Short mmCIF file of C-alpha atoms in Angstrom, two decimals:
data_model
loop_
_atom_site.label_atom_id
_atom_site.label_comp_id
_atom_site.label_asym_id
_atom_site.label_seq_id
_atom_site.Cartn_x
_atom_site.Cartn_y
_atom_site.Cartn_z
CA MET A 1 187.87 119.85 128.69
CA GLY A 2 184.18 119.82 130.07
CA CYS A 3 181.34 117.51 128.72
CA LYS A 4 184.00 116.35 125.62
CA LYS A 5 185.69 114.41 128.19
CA PHE A 6 182.59 112.10 128.55
CA LEU A 7 181.59 112.33 124.79
CA ASP A 8 184.77 111.58 123.13
CA VAL A 9 184.78 107.94 124.19
CA LEU A 10 185.49 104.50 122.23
CA PRO A 11 182.97 101.66 123.13
CA ASP A 12 185.34 100.62 126.06
CA THR A 13 183.60 101.99 129.06
CA ALA A 14 186.74 102.10 131.51
CA THR A 15 187.78 105.20 129.66
CA VAL A 16 184.91 107.10 130.94
CA ASN A 17 183.83 107.31 134.53
CA PRO A 18 181.10 109.86 135.09
CA SER A 19 180.49 109.45 138.70
CA THR A 20 177.78 112.33 139.77
CA VAL A 21 174.51 113.72 138.76
CA ALA A 22 176.45 116.63 137.29
CA ASP A 23 178.56 114.55 135.34
CA PHE A 24 175.65 112.88 133.76
CA GLU A 25 173.81 115.92 133.17
CA GLU A 26 176.87 117.61 131.47
CA MET A 27 176.66 114.57 128.99
CA ILE A 28 172.88 115.06 128.38
CA ASN A 29 173.35 118.68 127.89
CA HIS A 30 175.86 118.48 125.00
CA GLU A 31 174.70 119.62 121.84
CA ASP A 32 176.31 116.64 119.92
CA LEU A 33 173.50 114.68 121.01
CA SER A 34 171.40 116.91 118.73
CA LYS A 35 173.65 116.73 115.62
CA CYS A 36 173.72 113.79 113.15
CA SER A 37 173.51 113.42 109.72
CA PHE A 38 171.17 111.43 107.69
CA TYR A 39 171.70 113.05 104.53
CA MET A 40 172.35 109.88 102.29
CA ALA A 41 168.43 108.78 103.25
CA ASP A 42 167.15 112.24 101.62
CA LEU A 43 169.68 111.69 98.88
CA MET A 44 167.59 108.21 98.18
CA SER A 45 164.15 109.93 98.15
CA ASP A 46 162.49 111.34 95.28
CA ASP A 47 162.88 115.00 96.68
CA ALA A 48 166.43 115.22 95.37
CA TYR A 49 167.85 115.83 92.07
CA PHE A 50 171.17 115.46 90.34
CA GLU A 51 171.62 117.35 86.81
CA LYS A 52 173.81 114.51 85.55
CA ASN A 53 175.14 111.09 85.96
CA ILE A 54 177.78 111.58 88.03
CA GLU A 55 180.09 108.37 88.79
CA LYS A 56 182.47 109.31 91.31
CA ASP A 57 181.18 109.19 94.76
CA TYR A 58 178.80 107.44 97.33
CA TYR A 59 176.37 110.32 97.34
CA ALA A 60 175.71 109.79 93.63
CA ASN A 61 175.86 105.86 94.29
CA ALA A 62 172.54 106.48 96.72
CA TYR A 63 171.16 108.77 94.82
CA PHE A 64 170.95 106.60 91.40
CA TRP A 65 170.42 103.38 93.79
CA ARG A 66 173.47 101.84 92.51
CA ASP A 67 174.37 98.16 93.52
CA ASN A 68 177.32 99.44 95.60
CA ILE A 69 177.29 102.48 97.46
CA TRP A 70 180.57 102.15 99.46
CA THR A 71 183.76 100.87 98.52
CA ALA A 72 185.52 98.12 100.62
CA GLY A 73 187.57 100.68 102.60
CA GLU A 74 184.65 103.61 103.00
CA ASP A 75 183.14 104.40 105.91
CA ASP A 76 179.21 105.02 106.68
CA LYS A 77 179.38 108.16 108.61
CA THR A 78 175.40 108.09 109.21
CA TYR A 79 175.76 104.42 110.80
CA ASN A 80 178.82 105.16 112.34
CA LYS A 81 178.09 108.53 114.27
CA ALA A 82 174.40 107.16 115.20
CA TYR A 83 176.07 104.34 117.03
CA GLU A 84 178.76 106.41 118.72
CA ILE A 85 175.84 108.45 120.11
CA ILE A 86 173.71 105.22 121.25
CA LEU A 87 176.98 104.47 122.95
CA GLN A 88 176.93 107.91 124.88
CA LEU A 89 173.21 107.43 126.01
CA ASN A 90 174.06 103.47 126.75
CA ILE A 91 176.81 104.38 129.18
CA ILE A 92 174.18 107.13 131.10
CA LEU A 93 171.43 104.22 130.92
CA SER A 94 173.80 101.65 132.57
CA LYS A 95 175.46 103.83 135.20
CA LEU A 96 173.59 106.87 136.09
CA PRO A 97 171.15 104.05 138.17
CA THR A 98 174.35 103.05 140.04
CA ILE A 99 175.81 105.95 141.57
CA THR A 100 174.40 107.55 144.91
CA VAL A 101 172.59 110.49 145.06
CA ASN A 102 172.79 112.84 148.20
CA ASN A 103 169.41 114.35 148.55
CA PRO A 104 165.65 114.52 146.29
CA SER A 105 166.84 117.12 144.14
CA GLU A 106 169.36 115.06 142.57
CA GLU A 107 166.78 111.71 142.76
CA SER A 108 164.65 114.13 140.47
CA THR A 109 167.04 115.10 138.07
CA ARG A 110 168.36 111.81 137.79
CA SER A 111 165.22 110.47 136.70
CA VAL A 112 164.52 113.29 134.28
CA LEU A 113 168.31 112.62 132.98
CA LEU A 114 167.54 108.85 132.41
CA ALA A 115 163.98 109.77 130.64
CA GLN A 116 165.67 112.00 128.15
CA ALA A 117 168.41 109.59 127.28
CA LYS A 118 165.94 107.03 126.48
CA ILE A 119 163.95 109.46 124.25
CA HIS A 120 167.15 110.29 122.29
CA ARG A 121 168.09 106.52 122.12
CA ALA A 122 164.84 105.95 120.10
CA TRP A 123 164.75 108.88 117.94
CA PHE A 124 168.53 107.18 116.80
CA TYR A 125 166.86 103.72 116.86
CA LEU A 126 164.02 104.77 114.64
CA GLN A 127 165.84 106.34 112.56
CA LEU A 128 168.38 103.75 111.84
CA ALA A 129 165.68 101.05 111.78
CA ASN A 130 164.08 102.75 108.74
CA VAL A 131 167.18 103.44 106.68
CA TYR A 132 168.81 100.10 106.75
CA GLY A 133 165.43 97.70 107.68
CA THR A 134 162.12 97.34 105.76
CA ASP A 135 159.05 99.38 106.69
CA TYR A 136 157.31 97.78 109.21
CA THR A 137 153.94 97.54 107.19
CA ALA A 138 156.12 95.43 104.91
CA GLY A 139 155.15 92.44 107.18
CA SER A 140 157.44 89.72 108.23
CA VAL A 141 158.53 92.27 111.04
CA ASP A 142 159.50 89.18 113.37
CA LYS A 143 161.75 87.74 110.76
CA ASN A 144 163.12 91.10 108.59
CA PRO A 145 166.55 92.28 110.07
CA ALA A 146 166.81 95.96 110.93
CA VAL A 147 170.04 97.11 112.68
CA PRO A 148 172.35 95.58 115.75
CA LEU A 149 170.21 96.52 118.98
CA VAL A 150 172.98 97.61 121.37
CA LEU A 151 171.80 98.50 124.54
CA ASP A 152 174.63 97.73 127.03
CA PRO A 153 177.62 100.33 126.67
CA GLY A 154 180.52 97.50 127.92
CA HIS A 155 179.37 94.35 125.47
CA THR A 156 181.87 93.03 123.98
CA GLU A 157 180.52 90.26 121.78
CA LYS A 158 179.51 91.04 118.22
CA LYS A 159 175.89 91.29 117.43
CA GLY A 160 173.93 90.72 114.42
CA ARG A 161 170.70 92.51 113.29
CA ALA A 162 167.85 92.59 115.23
CA THR A 163 164.73 92.29 113.75
CA VAL A 164 162.47 95.34 112.77
CA LYS A 165 160.17 94.23 115.32
CA GLU A 166 162.55 93.74 118.07
CA VAL A 167 163.90 97.42 117.73
CA TYR A 168 160.61 98.51 117.52
CA THR A 169 159.69 97.07 120.52
CA GLN A 170 162.77 98.72 122.10
CA ILE A 171 161.80 101.98 120.95
CA LEU A 172 158.30 101.75 122.67
CA LYS A 173 159.74 100.77 125.55
CA ASP A 174 161.90 103.66 126.14
CA LEU A 175 159.22 106.05 124.79
CA ASN A 176 156.69 104.61 127.35
CA ASP A 177 159.08 104.74 129.95
CA ALA A 178 160.18 108.47 129.71
CA VAL A 179 156.14 109.35 129.34
CA ALA A 180 155.51 107.69 132.55
CA THR A 181 158.21 109.47 134.40
CA ALA A 182 156.54 111.87 136.48
CA GLU A 183 159.65 114.17 136.89
CA LEU A 184 159.79 114.95 133.29
CA PRO A 185 158.62 118.36 132.15
CA GLU A 186 156.44 118.84 129.43
CA MET A 187 159.02 120.50 127.35
CA GLY A 188 162.64 120.31 128.04
CA LYS A 189 164.60 123.54 129.19
CA SER A 190 165.82 124.13 125.66
CA VAL A 191 165.09 122.29 122.66
CA ILE A 192 167.91 120.14 122.85
CA HIS A 193 166.52 118.77 126.13
CA PRO A 194 163.51 116.43 125.49
CA GLY A 195 160.27 116.60 127.44
CA ARG A 196 156.80 114.68 127.58
CA ALA A 197 155.95 116.23 124.01
CA SER A 198 159.00 115.05 122.43
CA ALA A 199 158.36 111.35 123.56
CA LEU A 200 154.63 111.71 122.80
CA GLY A 201 156.00 112.97 119.03
CA LEU A 202 158.11 110.07 118.92
CA LEU A 203 155.40 107.60 120.15
CA ALA A 204 153.29 109.12 117.34
CA ARG A 205 155.65 108.87 114.65
CA THR A 206 156.83 105.52 115.47
CA TYR A 207 153.05 104.24 115.54
CA LEU A 208 152.16 105.71 112.17
CA TYR A 209 155.24 103.96 110.59
CA MET A 210 153.78 100.50 112.29
CA GLY A 211 150.80 101.39 110.65
CA ASP A 212 148.86 101.63 113.95
CA TYR A 213 146.85 104.46 113.37
CA ALA A 214 144.50 104.80 116.35
CA ASN A 215 148.02 105.11 118.81
CA ALA A 216 149.69 107.34 116.10
CA GLU A 217 146.55 109.79 116.43
CA LYS A 218 146.35 109.57 120.17
CA ASN A 219 149.78 110.25 120.92
CA ALA A 220 149.87 113.10 118.52
CA THR A 221 147.26 114.75 119.80
CA ALA A 222 148.11 114.68 123.33
CA ALA A 223 151.67 115.94 122.21
CA LEU A 224 149.55 118.91 120.48
CA ALA A 225 147.78 119.27 123.73
CA ILE A 226 151.28 120.20 125.34
CA ARG A 227 151.94 122.47 122.48
CA ASP A 228 150.31 123.22 119.29
CA THR A 229 151.78 126.67 118.42
CA LEU A 230 152.36 126.96 114.27
CA LEU A 231 155.54 129.21 113.20
CA ASN A 232 154.14 132.26 110.81
CA PHE A 233 156.69 132.05 107.78
CA LYS A 234 155.65 135.66 107.12
CA GLU A 235 157.56 136.75 109.96
CA ILE A 236 160.90 134.86 109.19
CA LYS A 237 163.50 135.53 106.56
CA TYR A 238 165.22 131.95 106.51
CA TYR A 239 164.08 128.56 106.53
CA PRO A 240 164.77 127.23 110.23
CA LEU A 241 167.65 124.76 110.11
CA SER A 242 170.43 124.99 112.41
CA LEU A 243 169.78 124.52 116.32
CA LEU A 244 169.80 128.23 116.81
CA ASP A 245 167.06 128.69 114.44
CA GLN A 246 164.99 125.86 115.91
CA ALA A 247 165.46 127.34 119.33
CA GLU A 248 163.65 130.48 117.77
CA SER A 249 160.74 128.10 116.65
CA PRO A 250 157.68 127.95 118.80
CA GLU A 251 156.86 124.39 116.74
CA VAL A 252 159.71 122.69 117.97
CA TYR A 253 159.40 119.72 120.51
CA LEU A 254 163.06 118.30 120.26
CA ALA A 255 165.51 119.88 118.04
CA LYS A 256 167.72 117.91 115.65
CA SER A 257 170.24 118.97 113.12
CA GLY A 258 172.14 117.38 110.39
CA GLU A 259 175.34 119.04 108.88
CA ASP A 260 177.03 117.78 105.50
CA VAL A 261 180.13 119.64 104.31
CA ASP A 262 181.65 116.92 102.12
CA TYR A 263 179.24 116.77 99.63
CA TYR A 264 179.51 120.31 99.35
CA VAL A 265 183.54 120.23 98.95
CA VAL A 266 183.02 117.36 96.14
CA HIS A 267 180.15 118.66 94.28
CA ARG A 268 180.90 122.12 94.64
CA LYS A 269 177.53 123.07 95.43
CA ALA A 270 174.43 122.39 97.71
CA ILE A 271 171.67 119.58 97.04
CA ASP A 272 169.05 120.50 94.39
CA ALA A 273 165.46 119.48 94.51
CA ASP A 274 163.68 117.71 92.02
CA PRO A 275 161.81 120.29 89.70
CA MET A 276 158.73 118.09 89.32
CA PHE A 277 158.83 118.45 93.29
CA LEU A 278 159.31 121.94 93.36
CA ALA A 279 156.44 122.43 90.72
CA THR A 280 153.78 121.42 93.06
CA PHE A 281 154.47 124.61 95.47
CA SER A 282 152.03 127.15 94.51
CA TRP A 283 153.67 130.55 93.71
CA ASP A 284 152.84 132.16 97.19
CA ASP A 285 154.17 128.92 99.18
CA LEU A 286 156.61 130.55 101.43
CA ARG A 287 158.28 127.12 102.36
CA LYS A 288 159.59 127.16 98.69
CA GLU A 289 160.87 130.58 98.88
CA ARG A 290 162.30 130.06 102.22
CA ALA A 291 164.09 126.95 101.45
CA PHE A 292 165.00 127.41 97.57
CA GLY A 293 164.96 131.04 96.91
CA TYR A 294 163.92 131.27 93.21
CA GLY A 295 165.62 128.40 92.38
CA LYS A 296 166.06 124.71 92.83
CA THR A 297 169.05 124.40 95.09
CA PHE A 298 168.66 124.22 98.65
CA VAL A 299 169.83 127.07 101.10
CA HIS A 300 173.49 126.67 102.70
CA ARG A 301 175.63 128.85 104.76
CA SER A 302 179.31 129.01 105.52
CA GLY A 303 180.25 126.20 102.99
CA LYS A 304 178.24 123.52 104.45
CA MET A 305 174.42 122.38 104.18
CA THR A 306 172.34 122.21 107.73
CA PHE A 307 169.06 120.12 107.70
CA ASN A 308 166.36 120.47 110.03
CA TYR A 309 165.55 117.37 111.63
CA SER A 310 163.38 118.44 114.69
CA ILE A 311 159.88 116.74 115.83
CA GLY A 312 157.37 119.20 116.52
CA VAL A 313 153.91 120.60 115.94
CA THR A 314 153.46 120.59 112.15
CA GLU A 315 154.49 116.85 111.89
CA MET A 316 152.02 116.01 114.80
CA LEU A 317 149.39 118.09 112.75
CA PHE A 318 150.22 115.75 109.48
CA ILE A 319 149.87 112.68 111.48
CA GLN A 320 146.25 113.63 112.63
CA ALA A 321 145.41 114.62 109.58
CA GLU A 322 146.71 111.08 107.92
CA CYS A 323 144.64 109.28 110.68
CA LEU A 324 141.62 111.05 110.24
CA ALA A 325 141.76 110.78 106.15
CA ARG A 326 142.12 107.07 106.66
CA LYS A 327 138.83 107.28 108.44
CA ASN A 328 137.38 109.02 105.71
CA GLN A 329 136.78 112.03 108.19
CA THR A 330 137.72 114.12 105.30
CA ALA A 331 136.32 117.50 106.37
CA ALA A 332 138.42 117.19 109.85
CA ALA A 333 141.63 116.35 107.75
CA LEU A 334 141.12 118.97 105.51
CA ASN A 335 140.81 121.80 108.35
CA ILE A 336 143.99 120.65 109.91
CA LEU A 337 146.16 120.91 106.25
CA ASN A 338 144.39 124.45 106.15
CA ARG A 339 145.51 125.64 109.17
CA ILE A 340 148.97 124.70 108.05
CA GLN A 341 148.35 126.49 104.74
CA ARG A 342 147.53 129.71 106.64
CA ALA A 343 151.04 129.48 108.47
CA ARG A 344 153.04 128.93 105.46
CA MET A 345 151.30 130.72 102.49
CA GLU A 346 151.47 134.41 101.48
CA GLY A 347 147.93 134.52 100.77
CA PRO A 348 146.41 131.13 101.03
CA SER A 349 143.06 129.48 99.64
CA ASP A 350 141.70 126.60 101.53
CA LEU A 351 142.43 122.87 99.91
CA THR A 352 139.59 120.88 99.17
CA ALA A 353 139.34 117.16 98.44
CA THR A 354 137.08 114.35 98.00
CA ASN A 355 136.80 111.08 100.12
CA GLU A 356 139.31 109.28 97.31
CA GLU A 357 141.54 112.07 97.40
CA ILE A 358 142.24 113.03 101.05
CA LEU A 359 145.00 110.46 101.86
CA SER A 360 146.71 111.43 98.52
CA LEU A 361 146.54 115.32 99.34
CA VAL A 362 148.04 114.45 103.09
CA PHE A 363 150.81 112.88 101.72
CA ALA A 364 151.52 115.56 99.01
CA GLU A 365 151.31 118.20 101.54
CA ARG A 366 153.10 116.54 104.04
CA ARG A 367 155.88 116.37 101.26
CA LYS A 368 156.34 120.05 101.00
CA GLU A 369 156.80 120.25 104.53
CA LEU A 370 159.21 117.38 105.76
CA PHE A 371 161.72 117.58 102.49
CA PHE A 372 165.07 116.76 103.58
CA HIS A 373 164.22 116.33 106.93
CA GLY A 374 166.87 113.28 107.63
CA GLY A 375 164.88 110.57 105.60
CA LEU A 376 161.36 110.94 106.63
CA ARG A 377 160.42 111.39 102.89
CA LEU A 378 162.37 108.01 101.90
CA PHE A 379 160.39 106.62 104.96
CA ASP A 380 156.95 107.66 103.44
CA GLN A 381 157.77 106.56 100.33
CA LYS A 382 158.35 102.96 101.76
CA ARG A 383 155.10 103.08 103.62
CA MET A 384 153.19 104.60 100.23
CA ASN A 385 154.51 101.79 98.40
CA ARG A 386 152.14 99.31 100.35
CA ASP A 387 149.01 101.16 98.95
CA PRO A 388 148.04 100.31 95.33
CA LYS A 389 146.81 103.64 95.04
CA LEU A 390 149.89 105.66 96.34
CA ARG A 391 152.79 103.49 95.01
CA LYS A 392 154.77 104.69 92.05
CA THR A 393 157.85 104.19 90.19
CA ILE A 394 160.43 106.60 90.66
CA LYS A 395 162.94 107.41 87.99
CA ARG A 396 166.24 109.64 87.82
CA VAL A 397 166.14 111.57 84.84
CA LEU A 398 167.68 114.94 83.48
CA TYR A 399 165.19 117.55 82.84
CA ASP A 400 165.52 120.22 80.04
CA ASP A 401 166.20 123.42 82.02
CA TRP A 402 163.87 125.44 79.92
CA SER A 403 160.90 123.18 79.44
CA ASP A 404 161.34 120.81 82.37
CA GLU A 405 161.08 117.76 79.71
CA VAL A 406 162.63 114.66 80.20
CA VAL A 407 166.06 114.58 77.89
CA GLU A 408 167.43 111.50 79.30
CA GLU A 409 166.71 108.46 81.93
CA TYR A 410 168.99 107.18 84.15
CA ALA A 411 167.72 104.57 86.81
CA THR A 412 164.53 103.39 87.72
CA LEU A 413 163.32 102.08 91.45
CA GLU A 414 160.14 100.10 91.59
CA PRO A 415 157.86 99.95 94.22
CA ASN A 416 159.09 97.67 97.21
CA SER A 417 162.56 97.13 95.63
CA PRO A 418 164.96 96.07 98.38
CA ARG A 419 167.11 99.27 97.10
CA TYR A 420 164.94 101.54 99.00
CA LEU A 421 166.98 100.35 101.93
CA MET A 422 170.15 101.53 102.38
CA GLN A 423 173.39 99.03 101.68
CA ILE A 424 175.56 98.13 105.02
CA ALA A 425 179.07 99.13 104.13
CA PRO A 426 181.33 96.24 103.38
CA LYS A 427 183.57 97.86 106.03
CA ILE A 428 181.03 97.42 108.68
CA ILE A 429 180.24 93.35 107.70
CA ALA A 430 184.05 92.83 107.52
CA ILE A 431 184.48 94.03 110.99
CA ASN A 432 181.29 91.96 111.97
CA PRO A 433 180.50 89.07 109.66
CA LEU A 434 177.23 88.45 112.06
CA ILE A 435 175.81 91.70 110.11
CA VAL A 436 174.19 90.05 107.05
CA PRO A 437 173.99 92.50 104.09
CA ASN A 438 170.95 94.31 102.66
CA PRO A 439 169.59 92.62 99.02
CA ARG A 440 170.18 94.49 96.27
#
C-alpha cells in the first residue's frame, strides 16, 4: 500500500493511524503534497485568452468573470484538493508531537518533519487566501473574509471563513516556527522537501502581499544567501514544468506542480496566452519560445497541461527589485532585472528606466517570468489595483488573427471589482452555511 495508506483518508482521523517517525516521514515524502491545481486563478488573470465567447463550462465562466462560475452540483476541485492536503498536514502536526521517539536521531527528524509540514500548510493557505479573499493591501483585513482556517484534523464543527488577517497571522506563525527550527536544513533533500530557503522565500512572498516591503526584502535576501543560482534558458529545450523538470533546475527552493486534464479534454487544446501579453516579449526572449513555441498556445504533453508553481531564486530577485523600486533605488533594481535578462535572453540588452518608470517595469518583467504560475499574476493584479499608477481595466476581447486588432468585446473587469475573487461554489455553501459567499 505504501504511503497512500496515510494519504487517502477522510476528515475522520480514526481512519488513519501513523504511529512512528518513519510513518510520518512517509507522509511528508509523498509527491501528492506537491501536486495541486490553481489553474482557475490563472484563467481569471489577464495572461489567458479564449478565442470565442464560450458558454458551456466553469473554465469559461471563470475566464469571463461571470456571475455564476459553478452550478449547484459542481465541485470546486481547487478548494477541495487544497483542504484534502491541509488535512494530511494537520494530521502530521497534531499527531507527530505525541508519539514516542527512540533516540536523538528520531527526535531531530521529528523536528524537521514538523517544520516541513508547517511550510507546506503555509503555502496552501497563502494560495487559498489570495484566490478566495481580498488582497491584504485592500484594508479591513480584520473584517474581510478569506477561507476557513482549519488547524485541527479531528474538528467536527463547521467553520466559517476566517478573516484575511487571521489567515495571514497563521501563515507567518507557521513559517517563522519553521525558520526557527535549528534542525531544518537550508535546502530539503529533494525539491519536494521544504528547507529553510523555501520558508524564507514564502515569508518574502507573504510580506510582499501584505505591503510590508522591508520584511519582504529582508527575507528574500536571506533566501538568496542560501541559493541564488539562475537557470540559463539557452541550456534547456523545454520550459521546466513537471516536478522532474523542477528537480533539474538550480533555481527551485520548493517544487509545486499543477496539472489540469479536464480543460484539455473539454476544449481540445491547451490554454492560449493573451496576444497583447505575448507581444511584450522581445524576439529573443527564450521564455516565450520555451513556453509557447512560435504561437500562443501553452506547451502541453500527453493530453494534459502541467504548470510550474515553484518558489525559487527568480521570484526572490523580483521581490528584491520591487522593494528597491519602491525606495527609488532604480539603479539597484535595474541591476537585478538585467541579471535575470541575461539568463533568459538569446542576446539581451540592458533594460533602462527612470524613477517614475521602474516600478511598472518590475511588474512587467515579473509577469513574463511568473505567468500561469498558480494565480501569482492574478494576485499581482489585485495588488496593482491599489495603486492609481498601476491599475487598469481588463477586457475580454476577440482579436483579429492577422492584425491583432479588437474585433469584439465580451467582458470588462474594473479595478478592485469583487469579481477578482473566485466564487465559492454553491455546493460548498450548501454543505456549510457558515461560509458566506463572495459578492459578485
